[in-house]
Amino acid sequence: MTEGWEVVTALPPVRLRADARRNRDKIVAAAVHAFTEDGPYLPMEEIARLAGVGVGTLYRHFPDRDALIIAVVQGSLATMLARARAAMVDEPCAWDALIRSMSGSPELRLALRLPNLFQPATTEVIRADPEIRRIRGELMAQIDTLVQAAQQEGTLRADVGTGDVVHLFSLLLQGMQKMPRELGEVVYERSCAIVLDGLRTRRGPLLPGGPLTLRDITE
Amino acid sequence: MTEGWEVVTALPPVRLRADARRNRDKIVAAAVHAFTEDGPYLPMEEIARLAGVGVGTLYRHFPDRDALIIAVVQGSLATMLARARAAMVDEPCAWDALIRSMSGSPELRLALRLPNLFQPATTEVIRADPEIRRIRGELMAQIDTLVQAAQQEGTLRADVGTGDVVHLFSLLLQGMQKMPRELGEVVYERSCAIVLDGLRTRRGPLLPGGPLTLRDITE
DNA sequence: GCAAAAGTGGACGATATTCTTCCGCTTGCG
DNA sequence: CGCAAGCGGAAGAATATCGTCCACTTTTGC
């Protein structure tokens, strides 16, 4: 569910050697994954390990944690924006475009719900970054457009706002954390379907799979 | 929303001096709050500070972090169980009893979704505690009963299980984290109403308040 | 009231974690 | 092939956290 997406990575200022470029991307990818799973303050060494590089390499590319966070957030926002635009072009129905834009991507939380994740000091640094401000603004406008379009066409209930929608998706994503991969996906699919039924003007079809017991979700 | 509930605290083995008893309760209360907000591995000193006691006092009552966690989980489970039973007795309608049992209490996450919160080693310790096993079992049975009753009476959709319901409420709670108190409550109310509409057999009334914008939830 | 028992706070040394630099070795590039 | 760019990870510095200890305060039983 979370793979196969094209991921956008901001280019570093100077031209890098090919292998260095690869390493940089591996680091950012690992950091996105690690941040969404464990929060942004796990040890730098752990991030390096997950990326399959040495700490030295990590510090070469990102002089400190904030620099890494900035890169990760930039990348996540850009990825989300690209996806939202693609969805808007491809899908004839605004509802489908909206769902496709927001479904199952770890980037969503990082991209839009910063204050829940980062320490205040870091949040400041992120807000201050002009590139982030720019993409973030565009992305927010894009989602607003989708939400309004979906309401116009009568598929999305009229009494919700973009904030409601984003918040709910962000929660659904959060809910997969720390679950075994397969269970996480089942749980996500079902919760998502229920929430979508709450967001739709008209009720959708039966939920996928069978009812989850308490034992299912608590192992 | 989260106050005014009667909270159940497991009695310590030996009789304590009155002030010691008060301190113990303050510690557990602070720990519930801190755990749900920041996870269970914040510094012991911080927990003591939040409880308004010295670290020495904390260590006197709970020789290590695990002992504190056990006490907190026991208390949370007991509180949830008491609430569910009370709701079942008071409310004529199973749907109302179910919602009332699960709404807006920080105990829910701690009580039922342990594996997401604790390190594996700690999870083992918790599972091993016989008192916890006992209350936990009763609580799960109680919620199962409520869910089935609500489906019987035709208010809760038939294709969800107890696990689905608990997971969703646990997410809604999680979503209040780190938000300013007032915003957190508005967001919770609205998300909860949307999710409930997804869980109901028939759509409920209009959502409380006005649509949330992206700016609302990202400050 | 008063003395003994129980409880308290928080400074402090021990320990564990995490950061960050540095440098000898490797690798892609022209 | 030469060499600049990049790499890994050991190691010392800096920090964070733990958990004990004890002089002082509060409650309780009489």
XYZ file of C-alpha atoms (C1' of nucleotides) in Angstrom:
498
model
C 0.000 0.000 0.000
C 2.765 2.405 0.825
C 5.118 1.427 -1.931
C 5.427 2.236 -5.571
C 4.852 5.947 -5.089
C 7.168 8.310 -6.775
C 8.980 10.191 -4.075
C 10.262 13.682 -4.652
C 13.574 14.641 -3.103
C 14.775 18.207 -3.024
C 18.094 18.587 -4.823
C 21.095 19.458 -2.714
C 22.686 22.808 -3.536
C 25.853 21.549 -5.226
C 26.241 18.691 -7.656
C 27.113 15.487 -5.836
C 28.964 12.446 -7.009
C 26.536 9.739 -8.107
C 27.103 7.462 -5.117
C 26.892 10.389 -2.712
C 23.572 11.323 -4.232
C 22.330 7.789 -3.741
C 23.437 7.800 -0.126
C 21.752 11.099 0.507
C 18.493 9.746 -0.837
C 18.814 6.562 1.173
C 19.270 8.650 4.299
C 16.231 10.801 3.645
C 14.117 7.769 2.842
C 15.222 6.010 5.997
C 14.571 9.142 8.009
C 11.022 9.509 6.678
C 10.347 5.959 7.681
C 12.020 6.248 11.057
C 10.411 9.597 11.878
C 6.911 8.393 11.168
C 7.514 5.241 13.138
C 9.448 6.486 16.161
C 9.273 10.254 16.052
C 12.044 12.569 14.937
C 14.305 12.250 17.926
C 15.691 8.792 17.585
C 19.520 8.581 17.649
C 21.293 9.771 14.530
C 23.301 6.573 14.608
C 20.091 4.577 14.321
C 19.007 6.555 11.286
C 22.382 5.926 9.692
C 22.090 2.244 10.422
C 18.625 2.065 8.872
C 19.921 3.875 5.810
C 22.840 1.461 5.596
C 25.516 4.150 5.870
C 27.970 5.242 8.547
C 27.302 8.116 10.921
C 30.085 10.040 9.282
C 28.198 9.987 6.009
C 25.058 11.156 7.700
C 26.840 14.121 9.253
C 28.578 14.915 6.001
C 25.223 15.403 4.308
C 23.342 16.948 7.206
C 25.400 18.905 9.697
C 22.801 18.430 12.414
C 19.435 16.920 13.109
C 17.555 20.044 12.102
C 19.119 19.994 8.649
C 17.955 16.430 8.194
C 14.488 17.239 9.425
C 14.240 20.152 7.023
C 15.210 17.923 4.121
C 12.726 15.271 5.174
C 9.876 17.721 5.530
C 10.670 19.373 2.213
C 10.690 16.011 0.519
C 7.456 14.901 2.151
C 5.635 18.070 1.238
C 6.864 17.878 -2.339
C 5.806 14.254 -2.613
C 2.354 15.004 -1.261
C 1.942 17.945 -3.605
C 2.990 15.935 -6.641
C 0.618 13.163 -5.672
C -2.299 15.500 -5.113
C -1.742 17.121 -8.495
C -1.447 13.802 -10.272
C -4.612 12.554 -8.577
C -6.500 15.684 -9.579
C -5.501 15.225 -13.208
C -6.125 11.458 -13.382
C -9.336 11.039 -11.468
C -12.548 12.315 -12.989
C -14.224 12.268 -9.587
C -13.036 14.693 -6.909
C -13.819 12.252 -4.114
C -11.498 9.666 -5.614
C -8.814 12.263 -6.156
C -9.074 13.385 -2.563
C -8.871 9.882 -1.137
C -6.025 8.944 -3.424
C -4.096 12.041 -2.404
C -4.315 11.273 1.256
C -4.343 7.506 1.539
C -1.678 5.443 3.130
C 1.322 7.667 2.774
C 3.666 8.224 5.687
C 4.394 11.643 4.285
C 1.040 13.045 5.309
C 1.727 13.274 8.978
C 5.150 14.787 8.508
C 3.868 17.149 5.918
C 0.890 18.693 7.578
C 0.803 17.971 11.281
C 4.190 19.205 12.397
C 3.421 20.558 15.835
C 2.477 17.110 17.134
C 5.759 15.612 16.175
C 8.546 18.063 16.800
C 9.836 19.945 19.791
C 8.933 23.629 19.805
C 12.437 24.743 18.889
C 12.502 22.470 15.848
C 9.027 23.548 14.823
C 10.302 27.114 14.673
C 13.179 26.129 12.425
C 10.801 24.330 10.109
C 8.330 27.173 9.921
C 11.138 29.553 9.124
C 12.357 27.649 6.072
C 11.146 29.551 3.004
C 11.047 26.537 0.699
C 8.879 24.681 3.175
C 6.563 27.657 3.543
C 6.165 27.797 -0.209
C 5.395 24.136 -0.868
C 3.286 23.913 2.206
C 1.131 26.791 1.055
C 0.656 25.264 -2.380
C -0.185 21.897 -0.913
C -2.738 23.350 1.460
C -4.383 25.228 -1.382
C -4.425 22.069 -3.464
C -6.148 20.030 -0.774
C -8.610 22.835 -0.135
C -9.499 22.731 -3.793
C -10.051 18.993 -3.730
C -12.221 19.208 -0.649
C -14.370 21.925 -2.119
C -14.679 20.103 -5.412
C -15.767 16.945 -3.636
C -18.382 18.894 -1.745
C -19.525 20.547 -4.949
C -20.048 17.225 -6.653
C -22.002 16.050 -3.622
C -19.829 13.156 -2.510
C -18.194 14.737 0.540
C -20.518 15.895 3.304
C -20.915 19.637 3.399
C -20.322 20.263 7.085
C -16.651 19.227 7.166
C -13.608 21.344 6.387
C -10.189 20.513 5.039
C -8.870 20.431 8.589
C -11.325 17.722 9.570
C -10.368 15.582 6.605
C -6.634 15.950 7.061
C -6.822 15.325 10.756
C -8.715 12.088 10.274
C -6.307 10.745 7.680
C -3.391 11.705 9.800
C -4.917 9.699 12.657
C -5.537 6.666 10.504
C -1.903 6.667 9.488
C -0.749 7.035 13.040
C -2.765 3.990 13.913
C -0.583 1.657 11.889
C 2.479 2.446 13.965
C 4.123 -0.439 15.739
C 1.734 -3.000 14.406
C 3.017 -5.957 12.439
C 2.909 -4.867 8.814
C 0.106 -7.148 7.698
C -2.203 -6.469 10.606
C -1.492 -2.762 10.271
C -2.761 -2.807 6.727
C -5.945 -4.683 7.532
C -6.675 -2.364 10.419
C -5.945 0.651 8.271
C -8.171 -0.516 5.437
C -11.106 -1.112 7.701
C -10.780 2.012 9.827
C -10.336 4.007 6.692
C -13.499 2.572 5.194
C -15.448 3.402 8.343
C -14.145 6.951 8.445
C -14.902 7.399 4.773
C -18.460 6.324 5.456
C -18.564 9.051 8.055
C -17.290 11.574 5.540
C -19.472 10.583 2.598
C -22.872 12.026 1.969
C -24.145 8.519 1.322
C -23.069 5.293 2.940
C -20.608 3.119 1.038
C -20.518 -0.647 0.535
C -19.711 -3.274 3.191
C -16.354 -3.043 4.945
C -13.457 -5.084 3.596
C -12.666 -8.296 5.491
C -14.433 -9.489 8.610
C -15.061 -7.702 11.911
C -11.945 -7.235 14.042
C -12.032 -8.648 17.532
C -10.223 -7.104 20.440
C -7.823 -9.985 20.304
C -6.981 -9.127 16.729
C -5.724 -5.693 17.583
C -4.071 -6.495 20.889
C -2.370 -9.654 19.692
C -14.561 16.537 28.990
C -11.920 14.455 30.672
C -12.619 15.537 34.232
C -15.209 14.616 36.779
C -14.748 10.904 36.192
C -14.325 8.730 39.155
C -10.891 7.216 38.915
C -10.112 3.877 40.459
C -6.725 3.380 42.037
C -5.518 -0.010 43.119
C -4.737 -0.092 46.817
C -1.116 -0.520 47.785
C -0.408 -3.714 49.732
C 0.200 -2.141 53.160
C -1.702 0.654 54.821
C -0.047 4.006 54.124
C -0.019 7.192 56.098
C -2.669 9.576 54.833
C -0.244 11.997 53.191
C 1.698 9.150 51.642
C -1.490 7.803 50.166
C -2.243 11.211 48.686
C 1.225 11.439 47.207
C 0.948 8.001 45.723
C -2.305 8.928 44.039
C -0.870 12.199 42.777
C 2.000 10.274 41.237
C -0.226 7.772 39.483
C -2.509 10.519 38.213
C 0.440 12.509 36.899
C 1.857 9.384 35.297
C -1.390 8.574 33.484
C -1.403 12.058 32.095
C 2.263 12.079 31.211
C 2.200 8.607 29.668
C -0.711 9.388 27.397
C 0.866 12.662 26.388
C 4.533 11.751 25.992
C 4.706 7.983 26.154
C 5.865 5.954 29.127
C 9.581 6.637 28.902
C 9.868 10.207 29.947
C 12.357 10.838 32.805
C 11.231 9.743 36.248
C 12.257 13.144 37.501
C 9.778 14.757 35.134
C 6.954 12.564 36.394
C 7.844 13.513 39.940
C 7.852 17.173 39.012
C 4.429 16.905 37.378
C 3.103 15.147 40.446
C 4.567 17.850 42.656
C 6.763 15.489 44.653
C 10.477 14.769 44.864
C 12.159 11.928 43.016
C 12.865 10.287 46.332
C 9.166 10.001 47.007
C 8.562 8.563 43.588
C 11.192 5.878 44.101
C 9.891 5.145 47.585
C 6.478 4.256 46.163
C 7.642 2.608 42.970
C 11.060 0.985 43.043
C 11.424 1.242 39.279
C 9.632 2.402 36.174
C 7.981 -0.943 35.603
C 6.350 -0.859 39.021
C 4.894 2.541 38.196
C 3.693 1.386 34.823
C 2.004 -1.632 36.368
C 0.195 0.580 38.848
C -0.869 2.981 36.109
C -2.167 0.239 33.856
C -4.008 -1.454 36.700
C -5.646 1.827 37.614
C -6.584 2.615 34.029
C -8.116 -0.766 33.416
C -10.067 -0.604 36.653
C -11.340 2.865 35.798
C -12.429 1.780 32.355
C -14.172 -1.281 33.717
C -16.025 0.701 36.365
C -17.099 3.227 33.785
C -18.290 0.603 31.326
C -20.340 -1.103 34.013
C -21.866 2.144 35.195
C -22.730 3.091 31.635
C -24.353 -0.260 31.016
C -26.535 0.136 34.097
C -27.477 3.795 33.522
C -28.095 3.954 29.816
C -31.138 2.239 28.418
C -29.639 2.268 24.926
C -26.569 0.120 24.237
C -25.212 2.591 21.700
C -25.163 5.348 24.325
C -23.585 3.036 26.859
C -20.892 2.070 24.384
C -20.052 5.629 23.452
C -20.080 6.768 27.036
C -17.737 3.944 28.026
C -15.179 4.875 25.453
C -15.364 8.622 25.063
C -12.674 11.045 25.941
C -10.777 9.140 28.567
C -7.012 8.986 28.490
C -7.243 5.596 30.154
C -8.471 3.884 27.009
C -5.200 3.868 25.174
C -3.224 2.737 28.170
C -5.798 0.139 29.009
C -6.263 -1.648 25.754
C -3.564 -0.810 23.266
C -0.431 -1.629 25.192
C 1.860 -2.917 22.479
C 1.884 0.443 20.710
C 3.103 2.289 23.723
C 5.607 0.187 25.578
C 8.912 -1.420 24.754
C 8.709 -5.175 24.276
C 10.360 -5.927 27.622
C 7.859 -3.776 29.473
C 4.967 -5.285 27.575
C 6.025 -8.675 28.851
C 6.043 -7.466 32.433
C 2.571 -6.036 32.010
C 1.134 -9.139 30.430
C 2.588 -11.242 33.234
C 0.842 -9.318 36.014
C -2.084 -11.468 37.167
C -4.211 -8.574 38.409
C -3.888 -6.890 35.034
C -4.778 -10.083 33.212
C -7.866 -10.437 35.320
C -9.243 -6.900 34.948
C -8.263 -6.800 31.332
C -10.202 -9.941 30.603
C -13.293 -8.637 32.340
C -13.062 -5.317 30.565
C -12.729 -6.942 27.171
C -15.736 -9.120 27.858
C -17.695 -6.083 28.985
C -16.950 -4.125 25.837
C -17.720 -7.144 23.687
C -21.093 -7.323 25.359
C -21.799 -3.667 24.696
C -20.802 -3.977 21.053
C -23.004 -6.992 20.508
C -25.912 -5.368 22.299
C -25.597 -2.259 20.157
C -25.594 -4.398 17.036
C -28.587 -6.336 18.337
C -30.579 -3.168 18.847
C -29.639 -2.079 15.352
C -27.724 1.098 16.134
C -24.176 -0.144 15.495
C -23.437 -1.407 12.014
C -23.214 -5.152 11.850
C -19.944 -5.513 9.943
C -17.655 -4.094 12.638
C -16.098 -5.896 15.561
C -15.033 -4.769 19.012
C -11.502 -4.364 17.728
C -12.597 -1.892 15.078
C -14.476 0.195 17.602
C -11.717 0.255 20.182
C -9.076 1.035 17.605
C -10.988 4.027 16.319
C -11.591 5.494 19.753
C -8.019 4.954 20.666
C -7.017 6.919 17.563
C -9.390 9.763 18.310
C -7.856 10.109 21.740
C -4.371 10.039 20.354
C -5.314 12.889 18.101
C -5.726 15.331 20.959
C -2.106 14.968 21.985
C -0.014 18.106 21.971
C -2.834 20.326 20.883
C -3.812 23.285 22.999
C -6.551 22.023 25.301
C -9.445 23.920 23.787
C -8.612 23.146 20.161
C -8.004 19.544 21.096
C -11.533 19.259 22.413
C -13.148 20.826 19.366
C -11.159 18.594 17.059
C -12.005 15.560 19.145
C -15.719 16.329 19.217
C -15.916 16.727 15.484
C -13.747 13.770 14.520
C -15.642 11.658 16.980
C -18.969 12.686 15.446
C -17.705 11.802 11.976
C -16.410 8.428 13.081
C -19.659 7.711 14.894
C -21.510 8.436 11.682
C -19.293 5.843 10.070
C -20.135 3.351 12.796
C -23.865 3.937 12.968
C -26.365 2.092 10.868
C -28.061 5.394 10.118
C -26.477 8.794 9.720
C -26.571 11.144 12.733
C -27.328 14.864 12.924
C -25.095 17.710 11.706
C -21.587 17.933 13.147
C -21.000 20.203 16.132
C -19.400 23.592 15.376
C -18.254 24.729 11.943
C -15.961 23.071 9.417
C -12.299 23.049 10.470
C -9.843 24.620 8.091
C -6.304 23.426 7.662
C -5.184 26.546 9.440
C -7.287 25.611 12.431
C -5.454 22.356 13.015
C -1.962 23.471 12.094
C -2.129 26.758 14.059
C 1.417 17.436 73.435
C 5.139 14.423 72.544
C 8.046 10.838 70.859
C 8.569 7.413 67.563
C 7.611 5.974 63.131
C 6.796 7.074 58.623
C 7.490 9.900 54.892
C 9.806 13.658 52.144
C 12.810 16.194 48.880
C 16.477 16.858 46.143
C 21.730 16.947 45.764
C 24.996 13.920 44.012
C 27.975 10.265 42.181
C 27.431 6.368 39.002
C 25.919 4.928 34.567
C 24.214 4.962 30.077
C 23.174 7.413 25.839
C 23.947 10.322 22.205
C 26.594 13.694 19.710
C 30.188 14.947 16.714
C 34.769 14.989 15.043
C 38.534 13.064 12.750
C 41.284 10.347 9.805
C 42.894 6.283 7.174
C 40.766 3.856 3.480
C 37.713 3.411 -0.787
C 35.428 4.866 -4.989
C 33.709 7.329 -8.882
C 35.258 10.711 -12.356
C 37.912 12.920 -15.981
C 45.795 6.467 -13.724
C 45.654 10.293 -10.336
C 43.198 12.521 -7.163
C 39.319 14.876 -5.212
C 35.285 13.507 -3.210
C 33.172 10.456 -0.321
C 33.004 6.749 3.164
C 32.770 4.210 7.753
C 33.143 3.903 12.317
C 36.252 4.328 16.577
C 36.699 7.363 20.257
C 36.438 11.308 23.306
C 33.242 14.946 24.820
C 28.906 16.316 26.253
C 24.468 15.189 28.089
C 20.763 12.882 30.085
C 18.984 9.699 33.346
C 19.107 6.727 37.171
C 18.628 5.559 41.792
C 20.635 6.219 46.606
C 21.122 8.457 50.784
C 20.233 11.283 54.654
C 19.003 15.515 57.190
C 14.597 17.369 57.762
C 9.248 17.374 58.194
C 4.722 15.401 59.073
C 1.482 12.116 60.875
C -0.058 8.960 64.239
C -0.769 6.549 68.541
C -0.940 7.269 73.109
